[in-house]
Amino acid sequence: MSDKFDVVVIGAGPAGYVAAIRAAQLGLRTACVDEWIGAGEGASFGGTCLNVGCIPSKALLDTSEQYYKVTHSFAAHGIEVNDASLNVAKMLERKDKIVSTLTGGIAMLFKANGIEAIHGHGRILAGKRVEVSSPGTDEVVRTLDADHIVIASGSEPIPLPSAPFDDRMIVDNAGALDFKEVPKRLAIIGAGVIGLELGSVWRRLGSEVVLLEAMDTFLGTAEREVSREAAKQFKIQGLDIRLGAFVQSAKTIDDEVHVVYKLNGVEETIIVDRLVVAIGRRAFTVGLLGADSGVELDDRGRVQTDHNWRTTAPDIYAVGDVAAGPMLAHKGAEEGIAVAELIARGHGHVNYETIPWVIYTHPEIAWVGKTSDELEAEGRSIKTGSFPFAATGRARAMEEAMGFVKIIADADTDRILGVHMVGPHVSELIQEAVVAMEYGASSEDLARTCHAHPTLSEAVHEAALAVDKRAIHRAN
Ligand code: FAD
Ligand code: NAD
């Protein structure tokens, strides 16, 4: 088999596998090199997202939500369930099965598209060559020649020197998705997306969960009212979020982790059964770049790119978590498509203004576009409309009457600039706002669009009406 390709993609996460598939669709001879070692010691394509990120976390979020409903929410519907119990091994087995099905699906897609999938570590050398070593070793097995290289090597958890990972008691996201029993006491450093999602999982299953967050504000990147409502709901659920907490040390003593942190200058200690460190992720480029590759990193260790995903080396591109921008699977996937189209046709496009954010807690949190604070800081003149789910029949019928939708529009042109949601199923509802913003809609456009009754989407409709102070089902 020839080792000459039109495109070699390094990394088979959502950015890399999508880039490879689109490149192959466009008629380019494509290889995708990925080093992830799956449970069966073989390849497991899909990167962080499929193996230890988006998908397994959502599997556990779903199981834990079902369990919580049975043990806490069914009673309100008049359903009495006695002696509900949780089988953790079965829960993990289900999660692992979902992962293996989906990672196997990527392997099948590679085959169906004629992509050569190579299990190994890729290292870029001068002259657009990629040296492949077998996974987990230094043994070079092949050298590929490429007309174009796409780097999609993803990211890794940022370690915290005061609480080093030991992969048993002090763990990262992968460890937190694989506890063999429900920890009685769980601490998480970082009340960001991972902290909140995985904290929710284990809290619903019965853990006492403490989140130690260094910042003084909770979820500072979200719309302020959304963060406030979410914080209120998380408190009701028993998530103990301590802001302004600086971890000094974490030590395992007799199967317990002693976490020492400073809060308002005062030293405190908590003793827990497991500690998760989730303080952000950083670009992963270990062993990726040969000394003469010509690819440079920026001051944050990400592969430096221009607005067309071009690195500092000709015909070498970078997409996904390893490059600048939000570390989201769908952002990487869009970039993967765009870069393949750029290579094949000379043009690719991603609209970074309409990338949605979703946090899969309960209630869910979702937004697209800018927050009021960001717009005010830019000096933009805005108008807003909000509508609570409690005023929709559907949310009431579902016993999910919490949260709201808020729409922010330009005060002069009425163009929608941001949509912020906290409440039931907003991970799905946000997509209406994404499409609206993608098409440059005004709040009036949404207000004049018929929404089915009774649905949760009526809250979006009413929020759009509320921008013009004419919501129907609340006083304006
Ligand atoms: P990755 O998915 O990290 O894939 C990179 C791949 O490249 C890996 O398989 C790696 O082994 C391989 N690789 C690296 N270097 C080399 C090399 N030199 N040679 C060969 N192979 C190499 N995002 C969302 O949008 N929604 C979510 O719900 C969500 N949930 C998440 C939950 C958790 C717990 C975590 C940790 C992340 C979550 N994310 C979520 C973020 C999402 O997983 C990432 O944004 C996404 O995986 C990035 O895709 P990527 O292709 O850039 O990189
Ligand atoms: P994050 O950036 O979302 O949150 C990290 C949190 O840790 C922040 O609140 C930060 O202030 C805090 N922090 C940083 N240093 C600290 C310290 N020393 N002590 C205490 N707190 C500290 O990062 P994450 O939760 O690790 O997730 C990483 C990335 O993965 C996310 O930014 C996101 O891009 C992606 N992700 C996305 C989803 C989703 O889309 N639903 C889910 C999980 C992860």
Coordinates of C-alpha atoms and ligand atoms in Angstrom, one line a residue:
M1 CA 0.0 0.0 0.0
S2 CA 1.4 3.4 -0.9
D3 CA 2.3 5.8 1.9
K4 CA 1.5 8.9 -0.2
F5 CA -1.7 10.7 0.7
D6 CA -3.5 13.9 -0.4
V7 CA -4.4 14.5 3.3
V8 CA -3.1 13.0 6.5
V9 CA -5.1 13.9 9.6
I10 CA -3.5 13.4 13.0
G11 CA -6.2 12.7 15.6
A12 CA -9.6 11.0 15.2
G13 CA -11.6 13.1 17.7
P14 CA -14.6 15.1 16.4
A15 CA -12.4 17.5 14.6
G16 CA -10.1 14.9 13.0
Y17 CA -12.5 12.2 12.0
V18 CA -14.9 14.7 10.5
A19 CA -12.1 16.4 8.6
A20 CA -11.0 13.0 7.3
I21 CA -14.5 12.0 6.2
R22 CA -15.2 15.3 4.4
A23 CA -11.8 15.2 2.7
A24 CA -12.6 11.7 1.5
Q25 CA -16.0 12.8 0.3
L26 CA -14.3 15.4 -1.8
G27 CA -12.2 12.8 -3.5
L28 CA -9.0 13.2 -1.6
R29 CA -6.9 10.2 -0.7
T30 CA -7.0 10.4 3.1
A31 CA -5.4 8.7 6.1
C32 CA -6.3 9.4 9.7
V33 CA -3.7 8.5 12.4
D34 CA -4.9 8.2 16.0
E35 CA -3.1 6.8 19.0
W36 CA -6.0 6.3 21.5
I37 CA -5.8 2.8 23.1
G38 CA -9.3 1.4 23.8
A39 CA -10.4 -1.0 26.5
G40 CA -9.6 -4.0 24.3
E41 CA -6.0 -2.5 23.7
G42 CA -6.9 -1.8 20.1
A43 CA -7.8 1.5 18.4
S44 CA -10.8 3.4 19.7
F45 CA -11.5 6.3 17.3
G46 CA -13.5 9.3 18.5
G47 CA -10.9 11.0 20.7
T48 CA -11.7 12.6 24.1
C49 CA -15.3 13.2 23.1
L50 CA -16.3 9.6 22.4
N51 CA -14.0 7.8 24.8
V52 CA -13.9 9.9 28.0
G53 CA -15.8 13.1 27.3
C54 CA -19.1 14.2 25.7
I55 CA -20.6 10.7 25.2
P56 CA -19.8 8.7 28.4
S57 CA -20.6 11.8 30.5
K58 CA -24.0 12.1 28.9
A59 CA -24.6 8.4 29.4
L60 CA -24.0 8.8 33.1
L61 CA -25.9 12.0 33.3
D62 CA -28.9 10.2 31.8
T63 CA -28.7 7.2 34.1
S64 CA -28.3 9.4 37.1
E65 CA -31.2 11.6 36.0
Q66 CA -33.4 8.5 35.6
Y67 CA -32.4 7.3 39.1
Y68 CA -33.1 10.7 40.6
K69 CA -36.5 10.8 39.0
V70 CA -37.4 7.4 40.4
T71 CA -36.2 8.3 43.8
H72 CA -37.3 11.9 44.0
S73 CA -39.6 13.1 41.2
F74 CA -42.0 10.3 40.5
A75 CA -43.9 10.9 43.8
A76 CA -45.2 14.2 42.4
H77 CA -46.8 12.3 39.6
G78 CA -48.5 9.9 42.0
I79 CA -46.1 7.1 41.2
E80 CA -44.9 5.3 44.2
V81 CA -41.7 3.3 43.9
N82 CA -40.3 1.5 46.9
D83 CA -36.8 0.1 47.3
A84 CA -35.3 1.5 44.1
S85 CA -31.6 0.6 43.9
L86 CA -28.7 1.3 41.7
N87 CA -26.4 -1.2 40.1
V88 CA -23.2 0.8 39.4
A89 CA -21.5 -2.0 37.5
K90 CA -24.5 -2.2 35.1
M91 CA -24.5 1.6 34.8
L92 CA -20.8 1.6 33.8
E93 CA -21.3 -1.4 31.5
R94 CA -24.1 0.5 29.6
K95 CA -21.8 3.6 29.3
D96 CA -18.9 1.4 28.0
K97 CA -21.2 -0.3 25.5
I98 CA -22.4 3.1 24.1
V99 CA -18.7 4.2 23.8
S100 CA -17.6 1.0 22.0
T101 CA -20.6 1.1 19.7
L102 CA -19.9 4.7 18.7
T103 CA -16.1 4.3 18.4
G104 CA -16.7 1.2 16.3
G105 CA -19.0 3.3 14.2
I106 CA -16.2 5.7 13.4
A107 CA -14.0 2.8 12.3
M108 CA -16.9 1.7 10.0
L109 CA -17.3 5.2 8.6
F110 CA -13.6 5.4 7.8
K111 CA -13.9 2.1 5.9
A112 CA -17.0 3.2 4.1
N113 CA -15.3 6.4 3.0
G114 CA -12.1 4.7 1.9
I115 CA -10.1 6.4 4.6
E116 CA -7.0 4.6 5.8
A117 CA -7.3 4.5 9.5
I118 CA -3.9 4.0 11.2
H119 CA -3.6 3.2 14.9
G120 CA -0.4 4.9 16.0
H121 CA 1.3 8.1 17.1
G122 CA 1.9 10.6 14.4
R123 CA 4.9 13.0 14.4
I124 CA 5.3 15.7 11.8
L125 CA 8.7 16.0 10.1
A126 CA 10.0 18.5 7.6
G127 CA 8.7 18.1 4.0
K128 CA 5.1 17.2 5.1
R129 CA 6.1 13.7 6.2
V130 CA 4.3 12.0 9.1
E131 CA 6.3 9.4 11.0
V132 CA 4.0 6.8 12.7
S133 CA 5.1 4.9 15.7
S134 CA 3.0 2.0 17.2
P135 CA 0.8 3.3 20.0
G136 CA 2.5 3.7 23.4
T137 CA 6.0 2.9 22.0
D138 CA 8.8 4.7 20.1
E139 CA 8.9 2.0 17.4
V140 CA 8.5 3.7 14.0
V141 CA 6.3 1.6 11.8
R142 CA 5.7 3.8 8.8
T143 CA 6.4 7.2 7.3
L144 CA 3.6 8.9 5.3
D145 CA 4.0 11.5 2.7
A146 CA 1.2 14.1 2.5
D147 CA 0.3 17.0 0.3
H148 CA -1.6 18.4 3.3
I149 CA -1.6 17.6 7.0
V150 CA -4.4 18.4 9.4
I151 CA -3.5 18.5 13.1
A152 CA -6.4 17.5 15.3
S153 CA -4.6 16.2 18.3
G154 CA -7.0 17.6 20.8
S155 CA -6.5 18.5 24.5
E156 CA -5.7 17.1 27.9
P157 CA -6.7 18.0 31.4
I158 CA -4.6 20.7 33.1
P159 CA -2.9 19.2 36.2
L160 CA -2.9 21.0 39.5
P161 CA 0.5 20.7 41.2
S162 CA -1.1 20.9 44.7
A163 CA -3.4 18.0 43.9
P164 CA -1.5 15.6 41.5
F165 CA -3.5 12.9 39.7
D166 CA -2.8 9.4 41.0
D167 CA -5.5 7.8 38.8
R168 CA -7.2 6.2 41.8
M169 CA -8.1 8.7 44.6
I170 CA -7.3 11.9 42.7
V171 CA -8.6 11.7 39.2
D172 CA -9.4 13.6 36.0
N173 CA -12.6 13.3 33.9
A174 CA -11.7 9.8 32.8
G175 CA -11.4 8.6 36.4
A176 CA -14.6 10.4 37.4
L177 CA -16.5 8.5 34.7
D178 CA -15.4 5.2 36.1
F179 CA -15.9 5.1 39.9
K180 CA -16.8 1.5 40.7
E181 CA -19.0 2.6 43.5
V182 CA -20.7 5.8 44.5
P183 CA -18.2 7.8 46.6
K184 CA -19.9 8.8 49.8
R185 CA -18.0 12.1 49.9
L186 CA -16.7 13.6 46.6
A187 CA -14.8 16.9 46.1
I188 CA -14.2 18.5 42.8
I189 CA -11.7 21.2 42.1
G190 CA -13.2 23.6 39.5
A191 CA -16.9 24.4 39.3
G192 CA -16.8 24.7 35.5
V193 CA -18.5 22.5 32.9
I194 CA -17.0 19.2 33.9
G195 CA -17.3 19.9 37.6
L196 CA -20.9 20.7 37.3
E197 CA -21.8 17.8 34.9
L198 CA -19.9 15.1 36.8
G199 CA -20.7 16.6 40.2
S200 CA -24.4 16.3 39.2
V201 CA -24.0 12.7 38.2
W202 CA -22.5 11.6 41.5
R203 CA -24.7 13.9 43.6
R204 CA -27.9 12.4 42.0
L205 CA -26.6 9.0 42.8
G206 CA -26.1 9.9 46.4
S207 CA -22.6 11.4 46.9
E208 CA -22.1 14.4 49.1
V209 CA -20.5 16.7 46.6
V210 CA -18.3 19.8 47.3
L211 CA -17.0 21.9 44.5
L212 CA -14.0 24.1 45.2
E213 CA -13.9 27.0 42.7
A214 CA -11.1 29.6 42.7
M215 CA -13.2 32.4 41.1
D216 CA -15.4 34.6 43.2
T217 CA -18.2 34.5 40.6
F218 CA -20.1 31.3 39.6
L219 CA -20.2 30.4 35.9
G220 CA -18.8 33.8 34.9
T221 CA -19.0 33.2 31.2
A222 CA -22.8 32.7 31.2
E223 CA -25.5 35.4 31.3
R224 CA -25.6 36.7 34.9
E225 CA -29.3 35.8 35.5
V226 CA -28.7 32.4 34.1
S227 CA -25.8 31.7 36.5
R228 CA -27.9 33.0 39.4
E229 CA -30.8 30.7 38.6
A230 CA -28.5 27.7 38.0
A231 CA -26.7 28.4 41.3
K232 CA -30.1 28.5 43.1
Q233 CA -31.2 25.2 41.6
F234 CA -27.8 23.5 42.2
K235 CA -28.0 24.6 45.9
I236 CA -31.5 23.0 46.2
Q237 CA -30.0 19.8 44.8
G238 CA -27.3 19.8 47.4
L239 CA -24.3 20.7 45.3
D240 CA -22.1 22.5 47.8
I241 CA -20.3 25.1 45.6
R242 CA -17.6 27.1 47.5
L243 CA -16.4 30.1 45.6
G244 CA -13.0 31.8 46.1
A245 CA -11.5 28.5 47.3
F246 CA -7.7 27.9 46.7
V247 CA -6.5 24.4 47.1
Q248 CA -3.2 24.2 49.0
S249 CA -2.7 20.5 49.1
A250 CA -4.4 17.1 48.6
K251 CA -3.0 14.0 50.2
T252 CA -4.3 10.5 50.4
I253 CA -4.2 9.0 53.9
D254 CA -5.8 5.6 54.7
D255 CA -8.1 5.6 51.6
E256 CA -9.3 9.1 52.2
V257 CA -8.2 12.3 50.5
H258 CA -7.4 15.3 52.8
V259 CA -8.0 18.5 50.8
V260 CA -6.6 21.7 52.4
Y261 CA -7.8 24.9 50.8
K262 CA -8.0 28.6 51.7
L263 CA -11.3 30.4 51.7
N264 CA -11.2 34.2 52.4
G265 CA -7.7 33.7 53.7
V266 CA -8.7 31.0 56.2
E267 CA -7.4 27.5 55.9
E268 CA -9.9 24.7 55.9
T269 CA -9.7 21.0 55.4
I270 CA -12.2 18.5 53.9
I271 CA -11.8 14.8 53.9
V272 CA -13.3 12.9 51.0
D273 CA -13.4 9.5 49.4
R274 CA -12.5 10.7 45.9
L275 CA -11.2 14.0 44.5
V276 CA -11.7 15.1 40.9
V277 CA -9.5 17.9 39.4
A278 CA -11.4 19.7 36.6
I279 CA -9.7 23.1 36.3
G280 CA -9.7 23.3 32.5
R281 CA -8.0 21.7 29.5
R282 CA -4.9 22.5 27.5
A283 CA -3.9 21.8 23.9
F284 CA -2.2 18.4 23.5
T285 CA 1.0 18.4 21.3
V286 CA 3.2 16.0 23.1
G287 CA 5.6 14.3 20.7
L288 CA 3.7 15.7 17.7
L289 CA 6.1 18.1 16.2
G290 CA 9.6 17.1 14.9
A291 CA 12.2 19.8 15.5
D292 CA 12.1 20.8 11.8
S293 CA 8.3 20.6 11.3
G294 CA 8.0 24.4 11.0
V295 CA 4.8 24.3 13.1
E296 CA 4.8 26.9 15.9
L297 CA 2.8 27.0 19.1
D298 CA 1.3 30.2 20.5
D299 CA 1.8 31.6 24.0
R300 CA -0.8 29.2 25.4
G301 CA 0.7 26.1 23.9
R302 CA -1.9 25.8 21.1
V303 CA -0.9 25.3 17.5
Q304 CA -0.7 28.8 16.1
T305 CA -3.1 29.3 13.1
D306 CA -4.5 32.1 11.0
H307 CA -8.2 32.6 10.4
N308 CA -8.1 29.8 7.8
W309 CA -6.7 27.2 10.2
R310 CA -3.3 27.5 8.5
T311 CA -0.3 26.9 10.8
T312 CA 3.1 28.5 10.3
A313 CA 4.1 25.6 8.0
P314 CA 2.8 25.5 4.4
D315 CA -0.1 23.1 3.8
I316 CA -0.3 22.1 7.5
Y317 CA -3.5 23.1 9.3
A318 CA -4.9 22.7 12.8
V319 CA -8.5 22.4 14.0
G320 CA -10.4 21.5 17.2
D321 CA -9.1 21.8 20.8
V322 CA -5.5 22.0 19.8
A323 CA -6.1 25.3 18.1
A324 CA -7.6 28.6 19.4
G325 CA -11.3 28.9 20.3
P326 CA -13.8 27.1 22.5
M327 CA -13.0 23.5 23.3
L328 CA -16.2 22.1 22.1
A329 CA -16.8 19.0 19.9
H330 CA -19.1 20.7 17.5
K331 CA -16.7 23.7 17.0
G332 CA -14.0 21.2 16.1
A333 CA -16.3 19.2 13.8
E334 CA -17.3 22.4 11.9
E335 CA -13.6 23.3 11.6
G336 CA -12.9 19.8 10.3
I337 CA -15.4 20.2 7.5
A338 CA -14.2 23.7 6.7
V339 CA -10.6 22.7 6.5
A340 CA -11.3 19.8 4.2
E341 CA -13.3 22.1 1.9
L342 CA -10.5 24.6 2.0
I343 CA -8.0 22.0 1.0
A344 CA -10.2 20.5 -1.8
R345 CA -11.9 23.7 -3.1
G346 CA -10.0 26.6 -1.8
H347 CA -12.7 27.9 0.6
G348 CA -14.1 26.8 4.0
H349 CA -16.2 28.7 6.5
V350 CA -17.1 28.5 10.2
N351 CA -19.4 31.2 11.8
Y352 CA -17.8 31.5 15.3
E353 CA -20.6 34.0 16.3
T354 CA -23.2 31.2 16.4
I355 CA -21.5 28.3 18.2
P356 CA -23.8 27.1 20.9
W357 CA -22.7 26.3 24.5
V358 CA -24.5 23.7 26.5
I359 CA -24.1 22.5 30.1
Y360 CA -26.0 19.3 30.6
T361 CA -26.9 19.7 34.2
H362 CA -30.5 19.8 35.5
P363 CA -31.7 22.3 34.7
E364 CA -29.7 22.5 31.5
I365 CA -27.9 25.7 30.6
A366 CA -27.5 26.8 27.0
W367 CA -26.6 29.9 25.1
V368 CA -25.5 31.3 21.8
G369 CA -24.1 34.7 20.9
K370 CA -23.1 37.3 23.5
T371 CA -24.1 38.1 27.0
S372 CA -25.6 41.4 28.1
D373 CA -22.3 42.2 30.0
E374 CA -20.2 41.6 26.8
L375 CA -22.5 43.7 24.7
E376 CA -22.6 46.5 27.2
A377 CA -18.8 46.4 27.5
E378 CA -18.8 46.9 23.7
G379 CA -21.0 49.9 24.1
R380 CA -23.9 48.3 22.2
S381 CA -27.4 49.5 22.9
I382 CA -29.6 46.5 23.5
K383 CA -33.1 45.4 24.4
T384 CA -34.1 42.2 26.1
G385 CA -37.1 39.9 26.6
S386 CA -37.4 37.0 29.0
F387 CA -40.0 34.3 29.6
P388 CA -40.2 31.8 32.4
F389 CA -40.8 28.1 31.8
A390 CA -43.2 28.2 34.8
A391 CA -45.6 30.1 32.6
T392 CA -45.7 27.4 29.9
G393 CA -48.3 24.6 30.1
R394 CA -45.8 22.0 28.8
A395 CA -43.2 22.6 31.5
R396 CA -45.9 22.5 34.2
A397 CA -47.2 19.2 32.7
M398 CA -43.7 17.8 32.9
E399 CA -43.2 19.0 36.5
E400 CA -40.2 21.0 35.1
A401 CA -41.4 24.6 35.8
M402 CA -38.0 26.1 36.4
G403 CA -35.7 28.5 34.5
F404 CA -36.3 30.9 31.6
V405 CA -35.4 32.0 28.1
K406 CA -33.8 35.4 27.6
I407 CA -33.3 37.0 24.2
I408 CA -31.0 40.0 23.6
A409 CA -31.5 42.1 20.5
D410 CA -29.9 45.2 19.1
A411 CA -32.0 48.2 20.3
D412 CA -32.0 49.8 16.9
T413 CA -32.0 47.0 14.3
D414 CA -33.7 44.3 16.5
R415 CA -31.2 41.8 15.2
I416 CA -30.7 39.0 17.8
L417 CA -27.3 39.2 19.4
G418 CA -27.6 36.5 22.1
V419 CA -30.0 33.9 23.5
H420 CA -29.6 32.5 26.9
M421 CA -31.6 29.7 28.5
V422 CA -31.7 27.7 31.7
G423 CA -34.4 25.1 32.1
P424 CA -35.7 21.8 30.7
H425 CA -34.3 20.5 27.5
V426 CA -32.7 23.8 26.6
S427 CA -29.8 21.8 25.0
E428 CA -32.4 21.1 22.2
L429 CA -34.2 24.4 22.3
I430 CA -31.0 26.5 21.8
Q431 CA -30.8 25.2 18.2
E432 CA -33.8 27.3 17.2
A433 CA -31.8 30.3 18.3
V434 CA -28.7 29.2 16.5
V435 CA -30.6 28.8 13.3
A436 CA -32.3 32.2 13.8
M437 CA -28.9 33.9 14.4
E438 CA -27.3 32.1 11.5
Y439 CA -29.9 33.6 9.3
G440 CA -29.5 37.0 10.9
A441 CA -33.0 37.0 12.4
S442 CA -34.6 39.8 14.3
S443 CA -36.6 39.1 17.5
E444 CA -39.6 40.1 15.5
D445 CA -38.9 37.2 13.1
L446 CA -39.1 34.8 16.0
A447 CA -42.1 36.5 17.5
R448 CA -43.9 36.1 14.2
T449 CA -43.0 32.4 13.8
C450 CA -45.8 30.0 14.8
H451 CA -44.6 27.7 17.6
A452 CA -46.5 24.4 18.4
H453 CA -48.7 24.3 21.5
P454 CA -48.0 23.0 24.1
T455 CA -44.2 22.8 23.8
L456 CA -41.3 24.2 25.7
S457 CA -40.4 26.2 22.6
E458 CA -43.3 28.5 23.4
A459 CA -40.9 30.0 26.0
V460 CA -38.6 31.1 23.1
H461 CA -41.6 32.5 21.2
E462 CA -42.8 34.4 24.3
A463 CA -39.3 35.7 25.1
A464 CA -39.2 37.1 21.5
L465 CA -42.6 38.7 22.0
A466 CA -41.3 40.1 25.3
V467 CA -38.5 41.9 23.6
D468 CA -41.2 44.2 22.3
K469 CA -43.1 44.0 25.6
R470 CA -46.0 42.0 24.1
A471 CA -45.6 38.6 25.7
I472 CA -49.1 37.0 25.9
H473 CA -48.8 34.7 28.9
R474 CA -47.2 37.1 31.4
A475 CA -47.6 40.8 32.3
N476 CA -45.2 43.0 30.4
Ligands
FAD1 P1 -9.9 15.1 20.9 O1 -11.3 14.7 21.0 O2 -9.2 15.3 22.1 O3 -9.2 14.0 19.9 C1 -7.8 14.1 19.7 C2 -7.4 12.7 19.3 O4 -6.0 12.8 18.8 C3 -7.3 11.7 20.4 O5 -7.9 10.5 20.0 C4 -5.8 11.6 20.7 O6 -5.4 10.3 21.1 C5 -5.3 11.8 19.3 N1 -3.9 12.2 19.2 C6 -3.3 13.2 19.9 N2 -2.0 13.4 19.5 C7 -1.8 12.4 18.6 C8 -0.6 12.1 17.8 N3 0.5 12.8 17.9 N4 -0.8 11.0 17.0 C9 -1.9 10.3 16.9 N5 -3.0 10.6 17.6 C10 -2.9 11.7 18.4 N6 -17.8 19.1 24.1 C11 -19.0 19.3 23.6 O7 -19.2 20.0 22.6 N7 -20.1 18.8 24.3 C12 -20.0 18.1 25.4 O8 -21.0 17.6 25.9 C13 -18.7 17.8 25.9 N8 -18.6 17.1 27.0 C14 -17.3 16.9 27.5 C15 -17.2 16.1 28.7 C16 -15.9 15.9 29.2 C17 -15.8 15.1 30.5 C18 -14.8 16.3 28.5 C19 -13.4 16.0 29.0 C20 -14.9 17.1 27.3 C21 -16.2 17.3 26.8 N9 -16.3 18.1 25.7 C22 -17.6 18.4 25.2 C23 -15.2 18.6 24.9 C24 -14.9 17.8 23.7 O9 -14.6 16.5 24.2 C25 -13.7 18.3 23.0 O10 -13.9 19.6 22.6 C26 -13.5 17.5 21.7 O11 -13.2 16.1 22.0 C27 -12.3 18.0 20.9 O12 -12.2 17.3 19.7 P2 -10.8 17.2 19.0 O13 -11.0 16.3 17.8 O14 -10.2 18.5 18.8 O15 -9.8 16.5 20.0
NAD2 P1 -13.8 24.9 32.6 O1 -12.9 26.0 32.1 O2 -15.2 24.8 32.1 O3 -13.9 25.1 34.2 C1 -12.7 25.1 35.0 C2 -13.1 25.8 36.3 O4 -12.0 25.6 37.2 C3 -13.3 27.3 36.1 O5 -14.4 27.7 36.7 C4 -12.0 27.8 36.8 O6 -12.3 29.1 37.3 C5 -11.7 26.8 37.8 N1 -10.3 26.8 38.3 C6 -9.2 26.9 37.5 N2 -8.1 26.8 38.3 C7 -8.6 26.5 39.6 C8 -7.9 26.1 40.8 N3 -6.6 26.1 40.9 N4 -8.7 25.9 41.8 C9 -10.1 25.9 41.7 N5 -10.7 26.2 40.6 C10 -10.0 26.5 39.5 O7 -13.0 23.6 32.4 P2 -13.4 22.1 32.7 O8 -14.6 22.0 33.5 O9 -12.2 21.4 33.1 O10 -13.7 21.6 31.2 C11 -12.7 21.7 30.2 C12 -13.4 22.1 28.9 O11 -14.0 20.9 28.3 C13 -14.5 23.1 29.0 O12 -14.0 24.4 29.0 C14 -15.3 22.8 27.7 O13 -14.6 23.5 26.7 C15 -15.1 21.3 27.6 N6 -16.3 20.7 28.1 C16 -17.5 21.0 27.5 C17 -18.7 20.4 27.9 C18 -20.0 20.7 27.3 O14 -19.9 21.3 26.2 N7 -21.1 20.4 27.9 C19 -18.6 19.5 29.0 C20 -17.4 19.2 29.6 C21 -16.3 19.8 29.1

